[in-house]
mmCIF file of C-alpha atoms and ligand atoms in Angstrom:
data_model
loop_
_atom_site.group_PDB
_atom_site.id
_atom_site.type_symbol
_atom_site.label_atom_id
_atom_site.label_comp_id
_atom_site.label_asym_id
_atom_site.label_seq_id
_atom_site.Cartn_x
_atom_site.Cartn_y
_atom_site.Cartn_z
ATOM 1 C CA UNK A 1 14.525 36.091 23.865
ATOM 2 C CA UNK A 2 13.575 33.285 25.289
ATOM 3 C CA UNK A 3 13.512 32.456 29.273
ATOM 4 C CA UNK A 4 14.075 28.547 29.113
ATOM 5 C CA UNK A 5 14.057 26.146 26.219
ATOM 6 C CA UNK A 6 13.429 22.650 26.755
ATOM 7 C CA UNK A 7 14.790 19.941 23.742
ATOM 8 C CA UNK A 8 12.496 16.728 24.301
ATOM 9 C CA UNK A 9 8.955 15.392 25.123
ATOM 10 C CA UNK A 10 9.317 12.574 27.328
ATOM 11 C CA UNK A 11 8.664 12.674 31.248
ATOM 12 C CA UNK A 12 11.546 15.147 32.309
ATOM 13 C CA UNK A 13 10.978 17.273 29.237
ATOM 14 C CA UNK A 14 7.061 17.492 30.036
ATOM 15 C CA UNK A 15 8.043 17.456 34.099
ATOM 16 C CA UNK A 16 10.069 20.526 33.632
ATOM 17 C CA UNK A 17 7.983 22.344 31.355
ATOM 18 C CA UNK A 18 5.155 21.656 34.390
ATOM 19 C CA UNK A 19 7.344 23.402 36.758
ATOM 20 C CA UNK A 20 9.027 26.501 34.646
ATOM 21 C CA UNK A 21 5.372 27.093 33.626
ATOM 22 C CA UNK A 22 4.423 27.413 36.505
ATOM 23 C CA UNK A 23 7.317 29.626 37.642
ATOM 24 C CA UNK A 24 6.231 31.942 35.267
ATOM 25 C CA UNK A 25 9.301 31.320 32.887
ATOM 26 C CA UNK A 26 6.332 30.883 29.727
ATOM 27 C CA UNK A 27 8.821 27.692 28.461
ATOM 28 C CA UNK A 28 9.239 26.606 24.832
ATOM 29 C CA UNK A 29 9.248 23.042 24.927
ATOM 30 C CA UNK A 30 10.440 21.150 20.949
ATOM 31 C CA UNK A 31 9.161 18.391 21.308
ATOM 32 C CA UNK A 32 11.756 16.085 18.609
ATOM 33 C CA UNK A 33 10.361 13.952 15.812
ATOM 34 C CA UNK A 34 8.455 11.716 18.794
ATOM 35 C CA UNK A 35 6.589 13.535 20.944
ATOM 36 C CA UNK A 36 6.206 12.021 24.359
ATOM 37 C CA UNK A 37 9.656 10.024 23.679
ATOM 38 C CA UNK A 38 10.270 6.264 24.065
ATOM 39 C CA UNK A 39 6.922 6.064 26.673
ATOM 40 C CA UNK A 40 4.695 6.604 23.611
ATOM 41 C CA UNK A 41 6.104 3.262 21.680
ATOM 42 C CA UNK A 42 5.379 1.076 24.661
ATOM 43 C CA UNK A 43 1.907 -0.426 25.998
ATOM 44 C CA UNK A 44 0.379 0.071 29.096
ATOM 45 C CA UNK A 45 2.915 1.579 31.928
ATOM 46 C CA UNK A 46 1.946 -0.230 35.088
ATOM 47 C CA UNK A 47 4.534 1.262 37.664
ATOM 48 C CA UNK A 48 3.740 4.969 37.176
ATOM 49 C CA UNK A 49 2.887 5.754 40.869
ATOM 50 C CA UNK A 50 -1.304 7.408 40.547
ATOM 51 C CA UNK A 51 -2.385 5.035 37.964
ATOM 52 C CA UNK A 52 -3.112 2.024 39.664
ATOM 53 C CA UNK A 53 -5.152 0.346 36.938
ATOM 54 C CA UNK A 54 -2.047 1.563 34.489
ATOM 55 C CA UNK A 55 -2.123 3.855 31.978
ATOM 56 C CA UNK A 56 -1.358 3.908 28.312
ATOM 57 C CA UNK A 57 2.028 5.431 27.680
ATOM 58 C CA UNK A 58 0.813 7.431 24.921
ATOM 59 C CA UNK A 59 -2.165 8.701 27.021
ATOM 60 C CA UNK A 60 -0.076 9.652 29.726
ATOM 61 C CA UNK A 61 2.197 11.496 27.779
ATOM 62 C CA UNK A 62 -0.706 13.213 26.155
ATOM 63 C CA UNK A 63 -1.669 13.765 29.971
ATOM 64 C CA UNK A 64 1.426 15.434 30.815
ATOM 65 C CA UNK A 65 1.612 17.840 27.574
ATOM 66 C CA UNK A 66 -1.872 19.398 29.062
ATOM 67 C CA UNK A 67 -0.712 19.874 32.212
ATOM 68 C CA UNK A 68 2.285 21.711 31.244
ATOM 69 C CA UNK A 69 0.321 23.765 28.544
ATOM 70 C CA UNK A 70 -2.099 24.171 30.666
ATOM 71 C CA UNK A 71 0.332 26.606 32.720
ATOM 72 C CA UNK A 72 1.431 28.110 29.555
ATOM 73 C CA UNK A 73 4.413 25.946 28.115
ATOM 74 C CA UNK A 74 4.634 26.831 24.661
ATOM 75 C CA UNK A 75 4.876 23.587 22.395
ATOM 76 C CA UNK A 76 6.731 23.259 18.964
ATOM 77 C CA UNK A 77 5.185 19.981 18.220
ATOM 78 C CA UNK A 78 7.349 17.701 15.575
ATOM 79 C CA UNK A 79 10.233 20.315 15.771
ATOM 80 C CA UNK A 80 13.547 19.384 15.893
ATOM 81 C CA UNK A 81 16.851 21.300 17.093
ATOM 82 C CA UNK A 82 19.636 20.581 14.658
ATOM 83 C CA UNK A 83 21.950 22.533 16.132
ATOM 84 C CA UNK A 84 23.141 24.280 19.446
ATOM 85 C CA UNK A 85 25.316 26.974 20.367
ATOM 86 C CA UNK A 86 26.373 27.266 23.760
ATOM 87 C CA UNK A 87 29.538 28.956 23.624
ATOM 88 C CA UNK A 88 28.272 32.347 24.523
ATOM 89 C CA UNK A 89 24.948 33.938 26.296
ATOM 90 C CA UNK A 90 22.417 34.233 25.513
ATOM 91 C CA UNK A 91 22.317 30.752 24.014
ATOM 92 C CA UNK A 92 21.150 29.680 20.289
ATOM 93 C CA UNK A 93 19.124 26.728 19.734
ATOM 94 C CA UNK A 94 18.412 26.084 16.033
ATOM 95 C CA UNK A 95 14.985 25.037 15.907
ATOM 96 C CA UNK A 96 13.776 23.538 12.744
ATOM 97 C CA UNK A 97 16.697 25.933 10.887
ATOM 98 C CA UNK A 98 15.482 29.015 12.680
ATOM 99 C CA UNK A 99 18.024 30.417 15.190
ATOM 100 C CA UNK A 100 16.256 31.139 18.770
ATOM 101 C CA UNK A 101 18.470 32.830 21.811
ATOM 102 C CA UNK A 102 17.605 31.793 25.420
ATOM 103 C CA UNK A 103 18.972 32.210 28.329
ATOM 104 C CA UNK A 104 18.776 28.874 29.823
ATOM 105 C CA UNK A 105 18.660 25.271 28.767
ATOM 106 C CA UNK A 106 17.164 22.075 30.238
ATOM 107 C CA UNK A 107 18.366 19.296 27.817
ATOM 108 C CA UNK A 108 15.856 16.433 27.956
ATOM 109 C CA UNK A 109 16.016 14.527 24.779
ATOM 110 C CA UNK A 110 16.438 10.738 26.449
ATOM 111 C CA UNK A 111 18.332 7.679 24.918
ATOM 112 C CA UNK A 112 17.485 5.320 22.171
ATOM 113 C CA UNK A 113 17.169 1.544 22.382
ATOM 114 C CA UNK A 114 20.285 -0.025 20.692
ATOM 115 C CA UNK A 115 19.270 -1.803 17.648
ATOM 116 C CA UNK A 116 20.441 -5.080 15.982
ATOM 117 C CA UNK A 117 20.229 -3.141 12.424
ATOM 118 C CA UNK A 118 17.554 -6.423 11.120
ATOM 119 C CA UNK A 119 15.427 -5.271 8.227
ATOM 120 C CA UNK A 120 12.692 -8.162 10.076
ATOM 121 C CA UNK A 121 13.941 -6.589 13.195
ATOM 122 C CA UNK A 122 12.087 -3.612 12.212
ATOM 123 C CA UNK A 123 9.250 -5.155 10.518
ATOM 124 C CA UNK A 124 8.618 -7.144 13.411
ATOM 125 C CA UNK A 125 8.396 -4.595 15.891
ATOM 126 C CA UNK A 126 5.804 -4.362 18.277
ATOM 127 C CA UNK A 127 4.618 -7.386 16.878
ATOM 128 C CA UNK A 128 6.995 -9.580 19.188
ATOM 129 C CA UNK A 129 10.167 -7.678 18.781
ATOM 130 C CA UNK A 130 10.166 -5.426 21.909
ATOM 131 C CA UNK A 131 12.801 -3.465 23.786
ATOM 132 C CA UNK A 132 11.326 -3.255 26.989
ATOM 133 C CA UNK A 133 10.368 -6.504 29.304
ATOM 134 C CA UNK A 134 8.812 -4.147 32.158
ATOM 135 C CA UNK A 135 6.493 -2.445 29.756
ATOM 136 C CA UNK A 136 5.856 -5.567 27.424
ATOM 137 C CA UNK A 137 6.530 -8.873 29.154
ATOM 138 C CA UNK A 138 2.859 -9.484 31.087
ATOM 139 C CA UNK A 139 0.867 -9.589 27.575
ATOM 140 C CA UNK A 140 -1.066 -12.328 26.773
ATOM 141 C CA UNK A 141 1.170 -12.396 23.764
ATOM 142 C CA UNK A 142 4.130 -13.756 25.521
ATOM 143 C CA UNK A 143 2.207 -15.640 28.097
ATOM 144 C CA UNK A 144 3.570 -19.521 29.079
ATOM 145 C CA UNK A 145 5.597 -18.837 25.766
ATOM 146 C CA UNK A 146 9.263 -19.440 24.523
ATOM 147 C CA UNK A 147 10.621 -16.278 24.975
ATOM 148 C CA UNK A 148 13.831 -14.830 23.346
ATOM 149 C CA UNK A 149 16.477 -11.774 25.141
ATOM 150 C CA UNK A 150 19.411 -10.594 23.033
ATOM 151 C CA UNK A 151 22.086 -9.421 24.978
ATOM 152 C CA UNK A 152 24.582 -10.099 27.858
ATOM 153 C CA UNK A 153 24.679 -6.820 29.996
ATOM 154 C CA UNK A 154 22.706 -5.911 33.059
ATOM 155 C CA UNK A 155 19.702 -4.836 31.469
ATOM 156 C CA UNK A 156 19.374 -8.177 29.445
ATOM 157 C CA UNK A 157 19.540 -9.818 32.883
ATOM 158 C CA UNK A 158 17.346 -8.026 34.268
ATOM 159 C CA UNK A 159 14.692 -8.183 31.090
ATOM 160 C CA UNK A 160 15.301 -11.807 30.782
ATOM 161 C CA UNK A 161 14.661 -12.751 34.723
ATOM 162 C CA UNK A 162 11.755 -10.798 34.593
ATOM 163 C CA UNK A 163 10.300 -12.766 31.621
ATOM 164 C CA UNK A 164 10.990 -15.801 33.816
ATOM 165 C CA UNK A 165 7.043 -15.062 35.453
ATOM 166 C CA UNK A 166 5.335 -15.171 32.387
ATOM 167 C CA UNK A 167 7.661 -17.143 30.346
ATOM 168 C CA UNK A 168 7.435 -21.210 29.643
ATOM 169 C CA UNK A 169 11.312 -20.760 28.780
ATOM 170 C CA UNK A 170 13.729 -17.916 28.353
ATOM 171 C CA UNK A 171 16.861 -18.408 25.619
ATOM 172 C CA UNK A 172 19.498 -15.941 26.553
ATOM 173 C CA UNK A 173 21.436 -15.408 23.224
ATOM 174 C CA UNK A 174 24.684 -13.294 23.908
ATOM 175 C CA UNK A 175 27.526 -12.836 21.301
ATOM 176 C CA UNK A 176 30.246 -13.999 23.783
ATOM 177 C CA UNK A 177 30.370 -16.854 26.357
ATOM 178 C CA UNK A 178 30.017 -14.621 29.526
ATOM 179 C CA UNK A 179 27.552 -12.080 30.716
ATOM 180 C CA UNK A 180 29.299 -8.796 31.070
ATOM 181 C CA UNK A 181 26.162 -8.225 33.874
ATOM 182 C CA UNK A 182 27.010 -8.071 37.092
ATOM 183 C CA UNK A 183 28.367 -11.203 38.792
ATOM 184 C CA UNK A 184 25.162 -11.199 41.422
ATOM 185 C CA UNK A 185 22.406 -10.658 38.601
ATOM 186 C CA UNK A 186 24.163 -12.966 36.175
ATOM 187 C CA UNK A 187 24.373 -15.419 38.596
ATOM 188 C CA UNK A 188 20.990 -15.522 39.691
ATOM 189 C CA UNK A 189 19.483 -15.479 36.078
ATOM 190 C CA UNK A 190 21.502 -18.393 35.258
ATOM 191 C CA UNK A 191 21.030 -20.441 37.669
ATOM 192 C CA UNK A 192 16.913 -19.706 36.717
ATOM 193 C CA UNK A 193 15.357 -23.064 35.877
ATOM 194 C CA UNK A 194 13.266 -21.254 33.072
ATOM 195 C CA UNK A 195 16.347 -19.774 31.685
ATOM 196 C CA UNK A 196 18.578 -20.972 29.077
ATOM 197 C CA UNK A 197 21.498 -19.577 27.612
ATOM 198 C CA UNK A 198 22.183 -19.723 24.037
ATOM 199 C CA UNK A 199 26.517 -18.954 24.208
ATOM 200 C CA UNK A 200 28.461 -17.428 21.449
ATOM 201 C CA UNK A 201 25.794 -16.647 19.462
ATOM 202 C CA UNK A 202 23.659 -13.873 17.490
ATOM 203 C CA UNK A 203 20.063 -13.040 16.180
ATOM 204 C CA UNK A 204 20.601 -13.477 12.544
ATOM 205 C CA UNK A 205 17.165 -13.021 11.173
ATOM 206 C CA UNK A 206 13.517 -12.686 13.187
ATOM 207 C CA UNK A 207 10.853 -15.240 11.824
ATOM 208 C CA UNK A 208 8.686 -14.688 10.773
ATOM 209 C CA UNK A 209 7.880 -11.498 8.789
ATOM 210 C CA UNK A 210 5.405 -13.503 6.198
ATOM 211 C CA UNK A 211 3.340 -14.492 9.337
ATOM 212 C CA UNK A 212 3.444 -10.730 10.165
ATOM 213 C CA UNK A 213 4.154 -11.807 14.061
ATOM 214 C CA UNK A 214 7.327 -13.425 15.800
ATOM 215 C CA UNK A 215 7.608 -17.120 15.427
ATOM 216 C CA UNK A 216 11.179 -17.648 15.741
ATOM 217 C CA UNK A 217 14.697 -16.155 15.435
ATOM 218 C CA UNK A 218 17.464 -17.569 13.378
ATOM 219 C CA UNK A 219 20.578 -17.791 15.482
ATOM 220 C CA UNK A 220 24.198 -17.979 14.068
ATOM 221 C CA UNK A 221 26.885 -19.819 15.982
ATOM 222 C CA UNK A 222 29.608 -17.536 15.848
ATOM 223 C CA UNK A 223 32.305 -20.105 16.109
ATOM 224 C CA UNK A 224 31.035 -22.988 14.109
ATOM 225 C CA UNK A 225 29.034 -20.610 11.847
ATOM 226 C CA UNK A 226 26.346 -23.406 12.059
ATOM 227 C CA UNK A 227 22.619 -21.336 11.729
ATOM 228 C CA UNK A 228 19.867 -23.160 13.546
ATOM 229 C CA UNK A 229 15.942 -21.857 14.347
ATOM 230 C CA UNK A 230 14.986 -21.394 17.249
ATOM 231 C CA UNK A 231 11.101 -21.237 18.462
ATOM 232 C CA UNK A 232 9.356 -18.204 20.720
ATOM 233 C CA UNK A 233 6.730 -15.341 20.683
ATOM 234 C CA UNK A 234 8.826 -13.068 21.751
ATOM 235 C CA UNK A 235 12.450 -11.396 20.840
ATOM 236 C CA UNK A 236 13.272 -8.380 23.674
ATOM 237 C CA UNK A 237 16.364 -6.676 22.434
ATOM 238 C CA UNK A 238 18.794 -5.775 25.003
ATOM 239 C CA UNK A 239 21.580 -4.334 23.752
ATOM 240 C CA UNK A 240 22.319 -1.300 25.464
ATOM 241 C CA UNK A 241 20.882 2.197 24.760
ATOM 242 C CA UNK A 242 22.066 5.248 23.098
ATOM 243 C CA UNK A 243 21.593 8.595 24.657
ATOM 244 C CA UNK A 244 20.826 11.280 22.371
ATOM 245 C CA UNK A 245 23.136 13.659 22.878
ATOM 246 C CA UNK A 246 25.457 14.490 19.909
ATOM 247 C CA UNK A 247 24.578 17.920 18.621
ATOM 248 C CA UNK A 248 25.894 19.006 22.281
ATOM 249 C CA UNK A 249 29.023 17.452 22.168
ATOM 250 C CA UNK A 250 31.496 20.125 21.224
ATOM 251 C CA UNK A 251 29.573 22.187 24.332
ATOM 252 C CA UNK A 252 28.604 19.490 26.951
ATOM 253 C CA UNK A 253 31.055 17.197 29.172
ATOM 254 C CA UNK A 254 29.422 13.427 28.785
ATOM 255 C CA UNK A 255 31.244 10.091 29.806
ATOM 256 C CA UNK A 256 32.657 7.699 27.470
ATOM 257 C CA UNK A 257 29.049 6.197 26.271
ATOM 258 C CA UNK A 258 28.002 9.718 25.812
ATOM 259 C CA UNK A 259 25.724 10.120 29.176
ATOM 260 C CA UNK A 260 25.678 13.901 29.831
ATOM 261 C CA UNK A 261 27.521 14.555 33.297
ATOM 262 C CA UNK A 262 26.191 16.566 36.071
ATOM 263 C CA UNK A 263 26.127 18.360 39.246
ATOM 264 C CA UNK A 264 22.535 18.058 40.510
ATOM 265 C CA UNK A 265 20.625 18.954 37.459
ATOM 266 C CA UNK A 266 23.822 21.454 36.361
ATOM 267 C CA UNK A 267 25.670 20.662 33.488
ATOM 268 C CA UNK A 268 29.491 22.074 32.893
ATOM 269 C CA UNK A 269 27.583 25.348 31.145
ATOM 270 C CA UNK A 270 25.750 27.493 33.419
ATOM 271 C CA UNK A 271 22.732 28.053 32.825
ATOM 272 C CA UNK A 272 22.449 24.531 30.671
ATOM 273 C CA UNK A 273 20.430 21.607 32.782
ATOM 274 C CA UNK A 274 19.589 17.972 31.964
ATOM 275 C CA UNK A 275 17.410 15.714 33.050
ATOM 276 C CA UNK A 276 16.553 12.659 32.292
ATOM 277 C CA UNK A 277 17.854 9.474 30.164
ATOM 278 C CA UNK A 278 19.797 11.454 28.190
ATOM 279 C CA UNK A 279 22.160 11.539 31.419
ATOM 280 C CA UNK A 280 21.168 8.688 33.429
ATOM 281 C CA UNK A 281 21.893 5.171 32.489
ATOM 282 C CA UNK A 282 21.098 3.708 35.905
ATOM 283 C CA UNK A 283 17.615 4.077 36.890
ATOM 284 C CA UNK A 284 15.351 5.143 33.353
ATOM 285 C CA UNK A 285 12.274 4.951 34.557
ATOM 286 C CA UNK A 286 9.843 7.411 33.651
ATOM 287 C CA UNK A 287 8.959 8.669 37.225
ATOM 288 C CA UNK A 288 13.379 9.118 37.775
ATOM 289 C CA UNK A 289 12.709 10.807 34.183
ATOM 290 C CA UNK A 290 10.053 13.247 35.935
ATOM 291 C CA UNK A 291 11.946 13.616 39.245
ATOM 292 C CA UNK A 292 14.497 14.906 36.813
ATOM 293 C CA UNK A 293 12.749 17.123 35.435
ATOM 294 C CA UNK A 294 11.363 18.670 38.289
ATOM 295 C CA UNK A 295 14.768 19.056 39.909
ATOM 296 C CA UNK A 296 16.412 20.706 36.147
ATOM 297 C CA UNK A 297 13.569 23.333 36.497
ATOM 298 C CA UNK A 298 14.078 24.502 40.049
ATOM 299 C CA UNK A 299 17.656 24.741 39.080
ATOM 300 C CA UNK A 300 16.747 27.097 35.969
ATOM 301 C CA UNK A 301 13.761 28.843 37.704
ATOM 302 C CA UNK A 302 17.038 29.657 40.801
ATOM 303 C CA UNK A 303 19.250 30.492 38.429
ATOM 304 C CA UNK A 304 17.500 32.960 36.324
ATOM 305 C CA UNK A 305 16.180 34.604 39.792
ATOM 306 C CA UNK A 306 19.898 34.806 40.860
ATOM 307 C CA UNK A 307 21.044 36.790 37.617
ATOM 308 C CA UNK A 308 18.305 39.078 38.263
ATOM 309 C CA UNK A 309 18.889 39.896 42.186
HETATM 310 P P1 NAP B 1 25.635 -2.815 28.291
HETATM 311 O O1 NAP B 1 26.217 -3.029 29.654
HETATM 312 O O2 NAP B 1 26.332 -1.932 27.342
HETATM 313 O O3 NAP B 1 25.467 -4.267 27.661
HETATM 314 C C1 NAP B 1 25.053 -4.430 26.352
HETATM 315 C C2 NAP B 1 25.129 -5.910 26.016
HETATM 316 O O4 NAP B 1 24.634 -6.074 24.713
HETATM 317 C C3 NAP B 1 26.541 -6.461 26.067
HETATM 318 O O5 NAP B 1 26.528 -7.753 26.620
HETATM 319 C C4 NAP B 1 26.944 -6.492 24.596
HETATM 320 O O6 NAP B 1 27.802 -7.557 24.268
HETATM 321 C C5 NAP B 1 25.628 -6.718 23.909
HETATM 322 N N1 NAP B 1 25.598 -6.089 22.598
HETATM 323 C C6 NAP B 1 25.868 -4.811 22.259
HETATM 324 N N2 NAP B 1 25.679 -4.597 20.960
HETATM 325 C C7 NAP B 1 25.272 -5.805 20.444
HETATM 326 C C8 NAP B 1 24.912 -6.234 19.152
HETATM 327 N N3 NAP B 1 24.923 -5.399 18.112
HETATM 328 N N4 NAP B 1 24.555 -7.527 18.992
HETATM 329 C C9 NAP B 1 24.519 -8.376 20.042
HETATM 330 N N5 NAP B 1 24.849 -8.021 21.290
HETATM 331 C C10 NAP B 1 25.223 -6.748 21.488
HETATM 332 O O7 NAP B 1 24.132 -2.233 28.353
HETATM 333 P P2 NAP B 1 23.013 -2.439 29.450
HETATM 334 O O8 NAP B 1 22.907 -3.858 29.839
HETATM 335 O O9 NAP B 1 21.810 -1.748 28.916
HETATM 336 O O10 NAP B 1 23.552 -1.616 30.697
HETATM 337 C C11 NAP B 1 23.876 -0.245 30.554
HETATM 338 C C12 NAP B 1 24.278 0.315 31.910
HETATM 339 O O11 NAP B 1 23.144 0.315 32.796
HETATM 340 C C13 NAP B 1 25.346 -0.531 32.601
HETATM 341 O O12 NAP B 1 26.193 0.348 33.300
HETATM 342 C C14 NAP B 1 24.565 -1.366 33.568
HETATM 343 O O13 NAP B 1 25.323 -1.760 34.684
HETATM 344 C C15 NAP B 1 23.439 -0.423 33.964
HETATM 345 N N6 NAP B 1 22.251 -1.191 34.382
HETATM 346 C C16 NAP B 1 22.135 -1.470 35.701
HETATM 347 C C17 NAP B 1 21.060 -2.200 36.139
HETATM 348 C C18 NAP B 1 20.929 -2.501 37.591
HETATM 349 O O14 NAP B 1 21.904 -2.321 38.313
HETATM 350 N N7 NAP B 1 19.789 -2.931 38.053
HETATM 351 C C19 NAP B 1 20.102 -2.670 35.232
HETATM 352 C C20 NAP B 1 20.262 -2.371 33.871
HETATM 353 C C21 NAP B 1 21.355 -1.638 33.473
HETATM 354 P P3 NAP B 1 29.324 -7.606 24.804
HETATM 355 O O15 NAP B 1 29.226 -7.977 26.265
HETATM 356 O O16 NAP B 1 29.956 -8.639 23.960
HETATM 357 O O17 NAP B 1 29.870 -6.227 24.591
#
């Protein structure tokens, strides 16, 4: 029996696998098909408080699987939970088809980046398709270039004004002909000199995968249906996010985008916490991520101590 399993590797997986550790609790953290989570696919993190020269994602994910092992969090590394069953205690987490009973849970397995579904979108990744301005937008790549952002909500706002400082020239594309943003950020990005909007329109294709590196995008018109080319370095993709949490929907209360809901770190199960992106669309930063963490561990370290008094 375990004391507390954590599902996911990225900074409030690794955060609370620091702190149950070092409660004593002797955590088994699965660590998903990507260890370290969505940090690991990005360059160099620059607003990770401690690091002020930055530090590769990867590397500090690496850093933070030490440190929790180091206190004696026991790792399934690639593993994957399939399945959950939190209907009854103890719980069962099916780990890699083997059935494991704990008594608490701290669900940490983040969000995904929505994709456009592109076969070059793919191929071109990391080689000028990006999802992330704040962890991509300063290299040298997409320096005083034409830069692309795909999407209309806050986050492409945000992504897109923040290319602004390295950008020669930003080309909004959005599928409709207003920003669902809010009305302050939308405002302000548009009325950006470097920024230019590209209305009613999608990514149709990413130039150019022969060239192995972004050139261009082809952009459809979607009420003319005219396609024209458009030039840049740089495509950042932002379409929303997905959080990955469907294996614990029959158990877990989420809202309508499937965000798990809580009560500090609590969840509707007792004795199931969360931390994380998996239940925060708001802030995702990897240090709100750890804060998380830290917070979902207290919470299960408490809550184990108050079964036992
Ligand atoms: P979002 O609000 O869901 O917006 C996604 C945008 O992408 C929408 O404009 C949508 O178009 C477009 N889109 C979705 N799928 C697409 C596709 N397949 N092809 C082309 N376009 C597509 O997501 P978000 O911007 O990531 O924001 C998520 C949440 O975080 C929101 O609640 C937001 O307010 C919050 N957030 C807040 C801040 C902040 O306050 N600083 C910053 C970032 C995010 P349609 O408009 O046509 O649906």
């Amino acid at each position: 029996m375990e004391n507390v399993i954590i599902i996911g590797s990225g900074c409030a997986g690794w955060t609370a696998a620091l702190y149950t550790a070092r409660a004593n609790l002797r955590p088994l953290l699965v660590t998903g098909e990507q260890p370290g989570g969505l940090l690991t696919t990005t360059s160099t993190v620059e607003n990770f408080p401690g690091w002020p020269e930055g530090i590769d994602g990867y590397e500090l994910m690496t850093k933070m699987q030490a440190q929790a092992e180091r206190f004696g969090t026991r790792v399934r590394l690639g593993s994957v939970v399939s399945r959950v069953d939190f209907s009854s205690r103890p719980f069962t987490v099916v780990i890699d088809d083997e059935p494991v009973q704990t008594r608490t849970v701290i669900i940490a397995t983040g969000a995904s980046h929505r994709h456009l579904g592109l076969a070059s979108e793919k191929l071109l990744d990391k080689k000028g398709v990006t999802y992330c301005a704040t962890c991509d937008g300063a290299l040298p790549m997409f320096r005083n270039q034409p830069l692309v952002v795909v999407g209309g909500g806050d986050s492409a706002c945000e992504e897109a004004t923040y290319l602004t400082r390295f950008a020669s020239v930003v080309h909004l594309i959005h599928r409709r002909d207003t920003l669902r943003a809010s009305k302050i950020m939308a405002d302000r990005l548009l009325a950006h000199p470097k920024v230019k909007p590209v209305w009613d329109s999608v990514v149709t294709e990413i130039l150019d995968v022969k060239q192995d590196k972004v050139t261009g995008v082809r952009v459809k018109h979607l009420k003319t249906n005219v396609e024209s080319t458009l030039d840049c370095a740089g495509v950042f993709i932002a379409i929303g996010h997905v959080p990955n949490t469907q294996i614990f929907k029959p158990f877990i209360e989420t809202d309508a985008n499937g965000y798990i809901l809580r009560t500090g770190a609590a969840t509707n199960i007792p004795g199931v916490f969360v931390a994380g992106d998996c239940s925060d669309h708001v802030y995702r930063q990897a240090i709100t991520a750890a804060g998380m963490g830290c917070a979902a561990a207290i919470e299960a370290e408490r809550f184990l101590a108050a079964e036992q008094a």
